[in-house]
Short mmCIF file of C-alpha atoms in Angstrom, two decimals:
data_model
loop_
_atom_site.label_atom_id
_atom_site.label_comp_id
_atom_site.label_asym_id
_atom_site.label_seq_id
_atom_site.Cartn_x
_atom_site.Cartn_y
_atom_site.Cartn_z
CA UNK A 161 0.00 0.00 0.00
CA UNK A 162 2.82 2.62 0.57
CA UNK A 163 4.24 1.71 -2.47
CA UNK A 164 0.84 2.29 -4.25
CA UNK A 165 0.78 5.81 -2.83
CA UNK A 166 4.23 6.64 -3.68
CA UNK A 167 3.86 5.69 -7.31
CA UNK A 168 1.14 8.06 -7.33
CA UNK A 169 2.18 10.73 -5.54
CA UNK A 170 5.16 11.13 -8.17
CA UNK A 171 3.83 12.18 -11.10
CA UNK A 172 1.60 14.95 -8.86
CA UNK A 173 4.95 16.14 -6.80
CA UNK A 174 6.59 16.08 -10.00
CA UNK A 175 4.50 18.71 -11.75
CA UNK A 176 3.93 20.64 -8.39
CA UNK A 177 7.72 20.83 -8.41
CA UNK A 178 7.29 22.40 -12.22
CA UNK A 179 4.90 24.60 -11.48
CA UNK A 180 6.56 25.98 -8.50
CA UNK A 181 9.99 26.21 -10.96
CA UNK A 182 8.13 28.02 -13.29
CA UNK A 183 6.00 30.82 -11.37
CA UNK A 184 9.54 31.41 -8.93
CA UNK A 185 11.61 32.16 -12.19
CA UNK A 186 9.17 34.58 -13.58
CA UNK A 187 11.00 38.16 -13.90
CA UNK A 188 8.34 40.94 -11.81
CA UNK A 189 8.33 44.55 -11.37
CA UNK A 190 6.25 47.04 -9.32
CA UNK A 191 3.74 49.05 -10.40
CA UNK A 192 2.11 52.01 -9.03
CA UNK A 193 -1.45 53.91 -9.18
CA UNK A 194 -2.05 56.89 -8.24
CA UNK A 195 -5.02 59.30 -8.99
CA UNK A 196 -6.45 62.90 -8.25
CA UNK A 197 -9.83 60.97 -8.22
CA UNK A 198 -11.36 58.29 -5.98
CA UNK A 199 -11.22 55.19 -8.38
CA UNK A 200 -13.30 52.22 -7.04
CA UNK A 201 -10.63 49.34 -6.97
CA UNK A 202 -11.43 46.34 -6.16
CA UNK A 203 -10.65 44.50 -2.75
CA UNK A 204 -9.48 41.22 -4.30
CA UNK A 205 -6.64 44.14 -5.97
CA UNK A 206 -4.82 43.73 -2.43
CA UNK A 207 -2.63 40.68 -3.57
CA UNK A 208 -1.34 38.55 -1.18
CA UNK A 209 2.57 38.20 -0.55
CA UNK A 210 4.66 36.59 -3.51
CA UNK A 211 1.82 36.53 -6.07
CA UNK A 212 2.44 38.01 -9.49
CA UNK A 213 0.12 39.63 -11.41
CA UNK A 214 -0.25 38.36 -15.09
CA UNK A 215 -1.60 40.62 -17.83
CA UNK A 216 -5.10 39.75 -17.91
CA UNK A 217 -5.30 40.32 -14.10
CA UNK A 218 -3.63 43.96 -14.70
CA UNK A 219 -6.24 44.47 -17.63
CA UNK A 220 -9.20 44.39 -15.11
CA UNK A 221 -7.44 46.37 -12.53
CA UNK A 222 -6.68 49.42 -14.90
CA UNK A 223 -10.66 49.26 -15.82
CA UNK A 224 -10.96 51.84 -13.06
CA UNK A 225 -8.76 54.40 -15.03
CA UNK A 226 -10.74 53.97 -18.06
CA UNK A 227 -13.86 54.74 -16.88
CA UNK A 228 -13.14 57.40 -14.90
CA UNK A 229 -14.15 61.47 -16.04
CA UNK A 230 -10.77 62.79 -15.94
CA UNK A 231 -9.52 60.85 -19.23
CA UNK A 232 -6.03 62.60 -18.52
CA UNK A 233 -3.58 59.33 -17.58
CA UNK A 234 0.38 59.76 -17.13
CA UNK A 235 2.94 57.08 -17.49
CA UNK A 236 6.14 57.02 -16.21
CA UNK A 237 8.52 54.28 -17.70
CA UNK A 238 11.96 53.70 -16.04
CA UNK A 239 14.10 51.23 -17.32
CA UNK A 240 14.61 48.44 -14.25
CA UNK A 241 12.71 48.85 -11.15
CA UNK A 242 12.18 46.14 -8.10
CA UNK A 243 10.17 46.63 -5.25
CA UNK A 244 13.60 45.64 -2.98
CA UNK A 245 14.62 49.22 -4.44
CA UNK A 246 12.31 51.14 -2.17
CA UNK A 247 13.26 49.96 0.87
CA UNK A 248 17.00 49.34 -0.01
CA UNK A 249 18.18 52.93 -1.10
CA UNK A 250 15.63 54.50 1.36
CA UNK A 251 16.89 52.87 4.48
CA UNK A 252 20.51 52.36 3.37
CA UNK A 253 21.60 56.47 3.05
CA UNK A 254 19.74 57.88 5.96
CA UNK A 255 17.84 60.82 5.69
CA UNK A 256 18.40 60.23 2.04
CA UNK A 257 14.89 58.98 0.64
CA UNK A 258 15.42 59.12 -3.30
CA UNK A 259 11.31 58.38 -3.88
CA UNK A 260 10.13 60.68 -1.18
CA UNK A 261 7.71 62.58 -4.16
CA UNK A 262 6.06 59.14 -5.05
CA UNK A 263 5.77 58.43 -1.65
CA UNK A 264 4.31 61.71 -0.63
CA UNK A 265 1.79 61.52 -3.90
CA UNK A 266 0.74 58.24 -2.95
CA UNK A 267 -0.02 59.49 0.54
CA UNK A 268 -1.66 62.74 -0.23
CA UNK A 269 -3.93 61.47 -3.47
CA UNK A 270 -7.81 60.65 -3.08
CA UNK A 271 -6.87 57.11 -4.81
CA UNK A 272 -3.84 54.89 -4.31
CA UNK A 273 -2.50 51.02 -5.43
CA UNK A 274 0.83 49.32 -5.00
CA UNK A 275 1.29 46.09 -6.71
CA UNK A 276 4.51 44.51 -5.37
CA UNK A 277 4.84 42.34 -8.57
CA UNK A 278 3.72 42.33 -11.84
CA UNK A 279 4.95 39.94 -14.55
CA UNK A 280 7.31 41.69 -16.67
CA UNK A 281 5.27 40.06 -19.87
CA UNK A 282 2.46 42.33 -18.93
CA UNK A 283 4.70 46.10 -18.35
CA UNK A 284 6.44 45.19 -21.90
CA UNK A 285 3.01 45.51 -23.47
CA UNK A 286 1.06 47.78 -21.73
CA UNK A 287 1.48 51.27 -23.81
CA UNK A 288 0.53 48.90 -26.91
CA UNK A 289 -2.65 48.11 -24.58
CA UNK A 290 -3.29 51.23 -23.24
CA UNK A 291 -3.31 52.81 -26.89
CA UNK A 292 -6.17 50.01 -27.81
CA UNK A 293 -8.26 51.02 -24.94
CA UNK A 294 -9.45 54.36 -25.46
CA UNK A 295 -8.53 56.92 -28.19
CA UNK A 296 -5.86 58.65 -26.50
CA UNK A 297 -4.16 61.61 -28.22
CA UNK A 298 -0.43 60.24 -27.09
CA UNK A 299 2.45 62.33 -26.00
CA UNK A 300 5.90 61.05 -25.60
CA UNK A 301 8.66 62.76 -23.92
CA UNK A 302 11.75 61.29 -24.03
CA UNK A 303 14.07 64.16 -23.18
CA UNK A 304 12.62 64.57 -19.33
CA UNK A 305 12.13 68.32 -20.02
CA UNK A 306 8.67 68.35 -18.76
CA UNK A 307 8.78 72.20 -17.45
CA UNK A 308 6.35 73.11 -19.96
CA UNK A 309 4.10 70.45 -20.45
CA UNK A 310 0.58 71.61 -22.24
CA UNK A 311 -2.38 69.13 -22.13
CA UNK A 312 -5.49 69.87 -23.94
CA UNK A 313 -8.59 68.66 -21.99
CA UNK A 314 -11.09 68.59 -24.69
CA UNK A 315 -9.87 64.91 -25.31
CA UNK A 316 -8.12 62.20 -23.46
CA UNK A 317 -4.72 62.54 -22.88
CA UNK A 318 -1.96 59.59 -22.41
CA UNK A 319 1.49 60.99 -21.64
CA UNK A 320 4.47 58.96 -21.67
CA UNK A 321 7.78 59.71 -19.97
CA UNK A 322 10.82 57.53 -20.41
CA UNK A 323 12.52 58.15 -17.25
CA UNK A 324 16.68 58.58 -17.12
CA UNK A 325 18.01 54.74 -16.92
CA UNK A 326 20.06 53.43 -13.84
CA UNK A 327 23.29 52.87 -13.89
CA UNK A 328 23.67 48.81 -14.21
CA UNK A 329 26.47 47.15 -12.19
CA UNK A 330 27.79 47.78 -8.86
CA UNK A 331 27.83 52.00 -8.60
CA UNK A 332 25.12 52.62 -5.76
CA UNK A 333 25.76 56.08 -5.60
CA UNK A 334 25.24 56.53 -9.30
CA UNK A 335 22.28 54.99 -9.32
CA UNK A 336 20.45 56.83 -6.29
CA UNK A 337 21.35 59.85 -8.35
CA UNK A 338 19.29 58.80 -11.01
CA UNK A 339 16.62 57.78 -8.81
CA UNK A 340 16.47 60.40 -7.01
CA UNK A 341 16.70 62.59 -10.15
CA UNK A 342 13.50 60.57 -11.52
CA UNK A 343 11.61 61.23 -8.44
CA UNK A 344 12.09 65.11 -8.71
CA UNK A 345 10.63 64.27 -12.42
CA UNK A 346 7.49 62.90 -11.19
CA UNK A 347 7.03 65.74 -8.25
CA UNK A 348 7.63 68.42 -10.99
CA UNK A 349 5.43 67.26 -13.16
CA UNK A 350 2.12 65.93 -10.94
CA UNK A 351 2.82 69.32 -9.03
CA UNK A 352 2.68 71.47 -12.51
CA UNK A 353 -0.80 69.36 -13.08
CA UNK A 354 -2.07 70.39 -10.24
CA UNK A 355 -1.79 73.75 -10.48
CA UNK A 356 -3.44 74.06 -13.99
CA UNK A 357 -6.66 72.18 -12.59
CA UNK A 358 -5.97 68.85 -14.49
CA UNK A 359 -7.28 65.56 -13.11
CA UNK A 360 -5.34 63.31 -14.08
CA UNK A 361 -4.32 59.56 -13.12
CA UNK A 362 -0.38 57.92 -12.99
CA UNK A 363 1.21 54.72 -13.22
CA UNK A 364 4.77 54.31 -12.60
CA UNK A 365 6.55 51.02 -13.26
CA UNK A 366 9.82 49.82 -15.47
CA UNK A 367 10.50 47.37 -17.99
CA UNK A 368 12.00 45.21 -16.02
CA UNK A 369 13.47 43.78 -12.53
CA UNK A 370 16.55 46.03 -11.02
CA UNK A 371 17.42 42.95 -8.69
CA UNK A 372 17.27 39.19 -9.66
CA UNK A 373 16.45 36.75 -7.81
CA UNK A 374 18.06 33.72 -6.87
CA UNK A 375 17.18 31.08 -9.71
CA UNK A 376 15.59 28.07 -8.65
CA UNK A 377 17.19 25.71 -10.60
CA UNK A 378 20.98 26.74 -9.59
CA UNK A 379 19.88 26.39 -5.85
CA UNK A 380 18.51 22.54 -6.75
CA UNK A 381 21.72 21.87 -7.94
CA UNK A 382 23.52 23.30 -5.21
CA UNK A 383 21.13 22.68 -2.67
CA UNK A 384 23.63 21.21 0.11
CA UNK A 385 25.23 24.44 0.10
CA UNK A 386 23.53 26.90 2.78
CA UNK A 387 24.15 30.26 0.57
CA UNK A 388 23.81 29.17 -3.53
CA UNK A 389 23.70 32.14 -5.66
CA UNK A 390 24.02 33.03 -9.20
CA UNK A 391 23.87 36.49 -11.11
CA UNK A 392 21.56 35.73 -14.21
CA UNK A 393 23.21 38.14 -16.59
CA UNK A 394 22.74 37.01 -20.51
CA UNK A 395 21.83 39.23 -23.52
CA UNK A 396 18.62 40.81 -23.55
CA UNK A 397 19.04 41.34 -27.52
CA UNK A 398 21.60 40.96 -29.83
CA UNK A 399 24.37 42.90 -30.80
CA UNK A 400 24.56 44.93 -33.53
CA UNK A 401 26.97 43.64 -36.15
CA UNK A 402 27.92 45.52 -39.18
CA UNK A 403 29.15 43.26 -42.42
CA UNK A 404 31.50 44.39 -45.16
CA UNK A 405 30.20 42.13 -48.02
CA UNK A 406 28.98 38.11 -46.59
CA UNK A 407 31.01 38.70 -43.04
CA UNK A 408 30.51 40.38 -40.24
CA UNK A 409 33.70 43.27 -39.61
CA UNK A 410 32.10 44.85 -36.36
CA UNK A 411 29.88 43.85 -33.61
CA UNK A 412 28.79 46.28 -31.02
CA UNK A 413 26.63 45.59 -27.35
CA UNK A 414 25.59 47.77 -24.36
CA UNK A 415 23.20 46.96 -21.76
CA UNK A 416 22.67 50.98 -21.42
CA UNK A 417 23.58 53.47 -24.18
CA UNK A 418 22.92 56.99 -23.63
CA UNK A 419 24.09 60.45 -23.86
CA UNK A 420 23.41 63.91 -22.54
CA UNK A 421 23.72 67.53 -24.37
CA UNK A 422 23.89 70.61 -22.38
CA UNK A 423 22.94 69.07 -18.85
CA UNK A 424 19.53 69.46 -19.80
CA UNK A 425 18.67 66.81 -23.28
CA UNK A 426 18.80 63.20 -22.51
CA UNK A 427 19.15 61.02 -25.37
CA UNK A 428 18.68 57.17 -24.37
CA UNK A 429 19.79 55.43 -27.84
CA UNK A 430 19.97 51.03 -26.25
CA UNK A 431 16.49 50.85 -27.93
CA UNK A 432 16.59 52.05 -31.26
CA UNK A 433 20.31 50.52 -31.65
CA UNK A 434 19.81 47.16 -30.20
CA UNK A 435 16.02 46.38 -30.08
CA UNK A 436 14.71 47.79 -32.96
CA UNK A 437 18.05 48.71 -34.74
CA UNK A 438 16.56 51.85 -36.15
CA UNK A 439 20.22 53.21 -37.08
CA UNK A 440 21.96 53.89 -39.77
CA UNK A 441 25.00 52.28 -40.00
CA UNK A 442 26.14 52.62 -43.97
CA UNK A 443 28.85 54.51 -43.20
CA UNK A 444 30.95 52.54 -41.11
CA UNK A 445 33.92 51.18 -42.50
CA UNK A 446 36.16 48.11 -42.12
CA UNK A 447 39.70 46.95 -43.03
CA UNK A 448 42.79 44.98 -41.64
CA UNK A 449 44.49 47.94 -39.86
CA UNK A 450 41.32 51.18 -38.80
CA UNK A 451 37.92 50.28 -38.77
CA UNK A 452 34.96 52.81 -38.24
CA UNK A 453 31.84 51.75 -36.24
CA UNK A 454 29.45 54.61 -37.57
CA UNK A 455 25.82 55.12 -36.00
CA UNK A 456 23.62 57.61 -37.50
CA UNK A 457 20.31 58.74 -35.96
CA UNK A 458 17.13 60.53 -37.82
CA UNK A 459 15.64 62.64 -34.88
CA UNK A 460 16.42 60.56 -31.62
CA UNK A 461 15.07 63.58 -29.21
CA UNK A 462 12.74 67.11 -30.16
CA UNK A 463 15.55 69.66 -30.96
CA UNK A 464 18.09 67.22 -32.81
CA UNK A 465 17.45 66.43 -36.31
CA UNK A 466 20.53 63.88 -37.08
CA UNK A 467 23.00 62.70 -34.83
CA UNK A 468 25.89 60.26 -35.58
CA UNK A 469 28.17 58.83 -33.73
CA UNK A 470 31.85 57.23 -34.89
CA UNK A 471 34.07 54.76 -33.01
CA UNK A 472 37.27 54.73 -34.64
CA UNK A 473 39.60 51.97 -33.66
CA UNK A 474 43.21 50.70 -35.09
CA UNK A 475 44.64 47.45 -35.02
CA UNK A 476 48.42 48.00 -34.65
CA UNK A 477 51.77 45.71 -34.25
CA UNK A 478 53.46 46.36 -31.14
CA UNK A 479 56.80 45.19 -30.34
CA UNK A 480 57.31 45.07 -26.70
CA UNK A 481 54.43 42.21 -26.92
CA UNK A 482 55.18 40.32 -29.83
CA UNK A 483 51.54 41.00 -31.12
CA UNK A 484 48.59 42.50 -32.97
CA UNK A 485 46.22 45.04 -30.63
CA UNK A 486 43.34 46.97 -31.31
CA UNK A 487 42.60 49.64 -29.90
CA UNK A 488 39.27 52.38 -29.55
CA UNK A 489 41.17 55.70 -30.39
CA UNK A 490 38.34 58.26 -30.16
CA UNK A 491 34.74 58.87 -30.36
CA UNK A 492 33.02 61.49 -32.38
CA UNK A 493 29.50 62.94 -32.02
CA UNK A 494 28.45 64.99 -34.88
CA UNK A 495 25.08 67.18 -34.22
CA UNK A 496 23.27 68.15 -37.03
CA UNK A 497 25.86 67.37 -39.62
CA UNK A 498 27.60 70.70 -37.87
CA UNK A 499 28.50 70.74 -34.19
CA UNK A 500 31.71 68.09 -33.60
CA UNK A 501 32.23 66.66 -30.99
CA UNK A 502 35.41 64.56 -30.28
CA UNK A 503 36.58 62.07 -27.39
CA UNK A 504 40.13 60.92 -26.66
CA UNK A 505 39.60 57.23 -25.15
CA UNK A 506 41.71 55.93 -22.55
CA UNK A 507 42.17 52.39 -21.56
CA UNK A 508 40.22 50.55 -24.30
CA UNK A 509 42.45 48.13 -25.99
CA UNK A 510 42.85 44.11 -26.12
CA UNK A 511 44.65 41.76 -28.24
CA UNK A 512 43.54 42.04 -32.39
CA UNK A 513 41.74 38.40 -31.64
CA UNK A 514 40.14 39.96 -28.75
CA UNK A 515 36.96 41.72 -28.12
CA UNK A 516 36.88 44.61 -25.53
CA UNK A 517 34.44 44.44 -22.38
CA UNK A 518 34.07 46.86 -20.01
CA UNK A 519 31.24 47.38 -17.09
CA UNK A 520 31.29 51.04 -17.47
CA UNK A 521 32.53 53.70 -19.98
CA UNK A 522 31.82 57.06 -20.39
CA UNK A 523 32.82 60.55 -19.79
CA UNK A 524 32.87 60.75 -15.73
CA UNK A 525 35.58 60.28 -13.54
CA UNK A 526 34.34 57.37 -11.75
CA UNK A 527 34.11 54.93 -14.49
CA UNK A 528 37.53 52.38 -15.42
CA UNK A 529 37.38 53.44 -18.90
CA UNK A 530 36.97 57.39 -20.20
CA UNK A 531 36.00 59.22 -22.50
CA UNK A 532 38.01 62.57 -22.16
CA UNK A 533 36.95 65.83 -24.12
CA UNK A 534 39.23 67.05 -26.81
CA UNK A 535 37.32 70.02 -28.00
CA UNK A 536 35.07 72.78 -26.45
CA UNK A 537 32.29 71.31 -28.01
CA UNK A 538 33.21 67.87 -26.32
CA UNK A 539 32.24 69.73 -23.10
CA UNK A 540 28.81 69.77 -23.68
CA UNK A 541 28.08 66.28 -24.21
CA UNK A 542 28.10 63.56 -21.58
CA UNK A 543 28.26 59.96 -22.44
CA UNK A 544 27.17 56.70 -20.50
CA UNK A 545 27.59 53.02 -21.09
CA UNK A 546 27.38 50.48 -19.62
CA UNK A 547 28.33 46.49 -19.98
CA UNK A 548 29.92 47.53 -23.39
CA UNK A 549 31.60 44.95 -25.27
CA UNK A 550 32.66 45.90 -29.18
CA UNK A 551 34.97 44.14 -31.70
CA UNK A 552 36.23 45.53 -35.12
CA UNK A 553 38.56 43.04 -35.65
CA UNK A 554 39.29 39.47 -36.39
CA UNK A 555 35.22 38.54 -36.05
CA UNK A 556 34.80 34.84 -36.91
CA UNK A 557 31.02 33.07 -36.84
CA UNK A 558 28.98 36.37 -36.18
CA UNK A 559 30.05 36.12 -32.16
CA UNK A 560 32.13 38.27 -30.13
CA UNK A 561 35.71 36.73 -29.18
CA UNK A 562 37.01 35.93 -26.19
CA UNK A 563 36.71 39.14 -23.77
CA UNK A 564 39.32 41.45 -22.59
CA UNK A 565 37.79 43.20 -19.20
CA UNK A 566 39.11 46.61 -18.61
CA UNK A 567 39.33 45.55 -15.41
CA UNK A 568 42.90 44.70 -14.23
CA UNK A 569 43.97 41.64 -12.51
CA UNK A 570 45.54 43.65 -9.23
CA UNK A 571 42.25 45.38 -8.28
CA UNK A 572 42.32 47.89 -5.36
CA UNK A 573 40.95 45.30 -2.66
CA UNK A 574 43.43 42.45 -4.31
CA UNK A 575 46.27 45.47 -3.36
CA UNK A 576 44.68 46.32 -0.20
CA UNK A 577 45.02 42.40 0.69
CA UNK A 578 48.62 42.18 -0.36
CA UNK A 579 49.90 44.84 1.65
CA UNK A 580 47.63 43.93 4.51
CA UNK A 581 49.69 40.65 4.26
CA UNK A 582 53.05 42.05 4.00
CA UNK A 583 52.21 44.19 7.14
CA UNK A 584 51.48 41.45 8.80
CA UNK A 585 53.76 39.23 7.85
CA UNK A 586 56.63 42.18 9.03
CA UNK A 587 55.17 42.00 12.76
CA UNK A 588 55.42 38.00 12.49
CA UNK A 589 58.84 38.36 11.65
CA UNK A 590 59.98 40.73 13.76
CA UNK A 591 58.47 39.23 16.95
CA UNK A 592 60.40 35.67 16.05
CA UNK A 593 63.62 38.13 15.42
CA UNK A 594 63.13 39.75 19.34
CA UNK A 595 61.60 36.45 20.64
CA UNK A 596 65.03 34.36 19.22
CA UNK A 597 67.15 37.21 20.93
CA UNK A 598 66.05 36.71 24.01
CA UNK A 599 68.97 34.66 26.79
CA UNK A 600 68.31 33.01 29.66
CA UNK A 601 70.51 32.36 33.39
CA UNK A 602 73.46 30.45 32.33
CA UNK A 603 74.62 30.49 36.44
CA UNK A 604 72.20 30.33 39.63
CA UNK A 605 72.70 31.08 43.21
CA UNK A 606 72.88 28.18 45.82
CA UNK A 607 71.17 29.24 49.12
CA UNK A 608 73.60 27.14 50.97
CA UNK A 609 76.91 29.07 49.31
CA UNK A 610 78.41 32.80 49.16
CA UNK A 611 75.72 34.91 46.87
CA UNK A 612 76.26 34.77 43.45
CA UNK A 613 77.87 37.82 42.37
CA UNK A 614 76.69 39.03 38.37
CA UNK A 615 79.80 41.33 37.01
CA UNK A 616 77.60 44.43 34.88
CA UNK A 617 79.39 43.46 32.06
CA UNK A 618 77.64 40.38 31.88
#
């Protein structure tokens, strides 16, 4: 009889064990309602702890938005976004709170929702959705100057705002900044809404997780160790690769790819040059010894009417190594076929075989590899990527080569640990030098003799 109910109870664990796989690796992000009106959500909308909210659930919970009489609804769109985010920047800076506007609006509105998690499937489609539900006239603004925003009431309004990205990898600082820096966004705007009379309604969510999660399958197989982790980090899209006839001469990848003109236009370019590859890249050229990665853009922002953007790199003999390397020269930004703009590039080279990665490159001090400003014009631009990874050399089977990191193998904590040692290491030693000097009583005195008399020379 045990047997019986084992053999049964298989196939059922079996697919519980699926199931359970399968709704823990699903990639979430949060999503928030807020609304000058009082919108009649639904208690079942209070989701219990670790569900996920799949796109038809998130279709009946944005009914209240539709119906409503202010027809005015604002997105905000930020590029990665978990919920751990709230809690993790606001309690780990102090008095530091980089959402303390979309707190405070969430507090202070007539109408309020937080869902913890919503599947990622369901974000990635919802401007297509929300542009089927009603006949919105659509405004996107893509260069956060929102300062003088003008919404006509006589019809329904959907705004769109594609928030600055966050900086990927492992600069906190960097990314509160840009946090923070969407936060003051959202105030400024909601607050210039307010004073014109508009009723209006907001949802602010991302495209996807800032934070993954442990995957399942990793801790199965690791399962007798107590802490099991491993950073899911594979290619959202392709790279872009460039051919010079039948084979591929360049290929070119960034998680984040964006710029900045005058402190004020921001320019996010990973979507049109990855995703939908909406770029111009005719001009590039290719050849054993300078190749030209050439990206040309037909109005990325309101303001700019082309913009293109060269990577010039060499491929050189060099004799103290015995060996080919390529090397990223400079970049050039040319605005309107007039304004030039041109980078010197420091520390981006690898072996001719080689591709190049690098975390983060751009124009600040902070990152391992810069882009320094030649020109007065160069001044004016600021430039951030991040997880960039480009050959123009020696590409074989469309696929990037084996990766050069700009990162060195002494890093600062591998040199902090090395002279930590040494320091160490010094006090051993000289503790066994003053232990081994030390003599002991080569003569005693006998209580039932003359007292032993010690000359001061020994």
């Amino acid at each position: 009889m045990p047997q019986l109910c084992s053999a049964a109870l298989a196939p059922l664990l079996c697919t519980l064990a699926v199931l359970l796989k399968m709704s823990l690796s699903v990639d979430h992000v949060p999503m928030l309602f807020w609304s000058a009106q009082r919108l009649q959500w639904n208690p079942d909308t209070a989701v219990h702890e670790g569900h996920i909210v799949s796109a038809q659930e998130l279709t009946e919970i944005l009914q209240p938005v539709f119906t409503q009489s202010s027809r005015n609804l604002v997105l905000f769109l930020q590029d990665k976004l978990s919920i751990d985010d709230f809690t993790y920047f606001s309690e780990s800076y102090g008095n530091k709170n980089p959402f303390q506007n979309v707190q405070e609006s969430l507090q202070s509105s007539p109408s309020s929702l937080v869902l913890p998690a919503v599947d990622c499937e369901a974000t990635r489609y919802l401007l297509s959705f929300l542009q089927e539900s009603r006949d919105w006239k659509l405004t996107k603004i893509t260069n956060l100057n929102v300062s003088h925003l003008e919404v006509n009431t006589s019809k329904p309004n959907l705004v769109v705002i594609q928030l600055q990205p966050l900086v990927s990898g492992f600069n906190e600082i960097s990314t509160l900044e840009a946090i923070a820096e969407n936060d003051k966004i959202i105030g400024r705007l909601t607050m210039d809404l307010q004073e014109q009379g508009i009723h209006f309604s907001v949802i602010y969510t991302a495209v996807r997780p800032s934070r993954i999660s442990r995957r399942t399958d990793v801790v199965w197989k690791l399962r007798r160790q107590l802490m099991a982790t491993e950073e899911e980090d594979s290619l959202s899209y392709p790279p872009l690769n460039v051919t010079a006839g039948n084979d591929t001469c360049i290929l070119f990848y960034a998680r984040n790819f964006s710029l900045k003109a005058n402190n004020s236009v921001f320019i996010d370019l990973t979507n049109v040059t990855f995703v939908t590859q909406n770029v111009d890249v005719s001009s590039s050229e290719c050849s054993d010894t300078n190749t030209t990665l050439s990206l040309r853009y037909t109005k990325p922002v309101n303001g700019i009417s082309s913009l293109e953007i060269r990577f010039l790199m060499s491929n050189k003999f060099y004799g103290g190594s015995a060996r080919n390397w390529s090397t990223l020269d400079s970049v050039e930004i040319v605005q309107d076929g007039e304004k030039f703009a041109k980078f010197n590039v420091s520390v981006i080279s690898a072996p001719a075989e080689y591709s190049f990665h690098c975390q983060l490159v751009g124009t600040s001090n902070l990152y391992p590899a810069r882009l320094i400003p030649s020109n007065n014009e160069a001044k004016n631009w600021e430039v951030f990527i991040s997880s960039l990874q480009i050959q123009g050399f020696n590409v074989e089977n469309n696929q990037f080569s084996y990766a050069s990191d700009c990162t060195g193998f002494f890093t600062p904590g591998i040199w902090m640990g090395l002279v930590t040692s040494i320091v160490l290491l010094w006090i051993l030693a000289y503790g066994i030098h003053m232990i081994m000097q030390l003599t002991t009583n080569s003569r005693f005195d006998d209580p039932k003799g003359p007292a032993l008399s010690v000359p001061q020379t020994e």
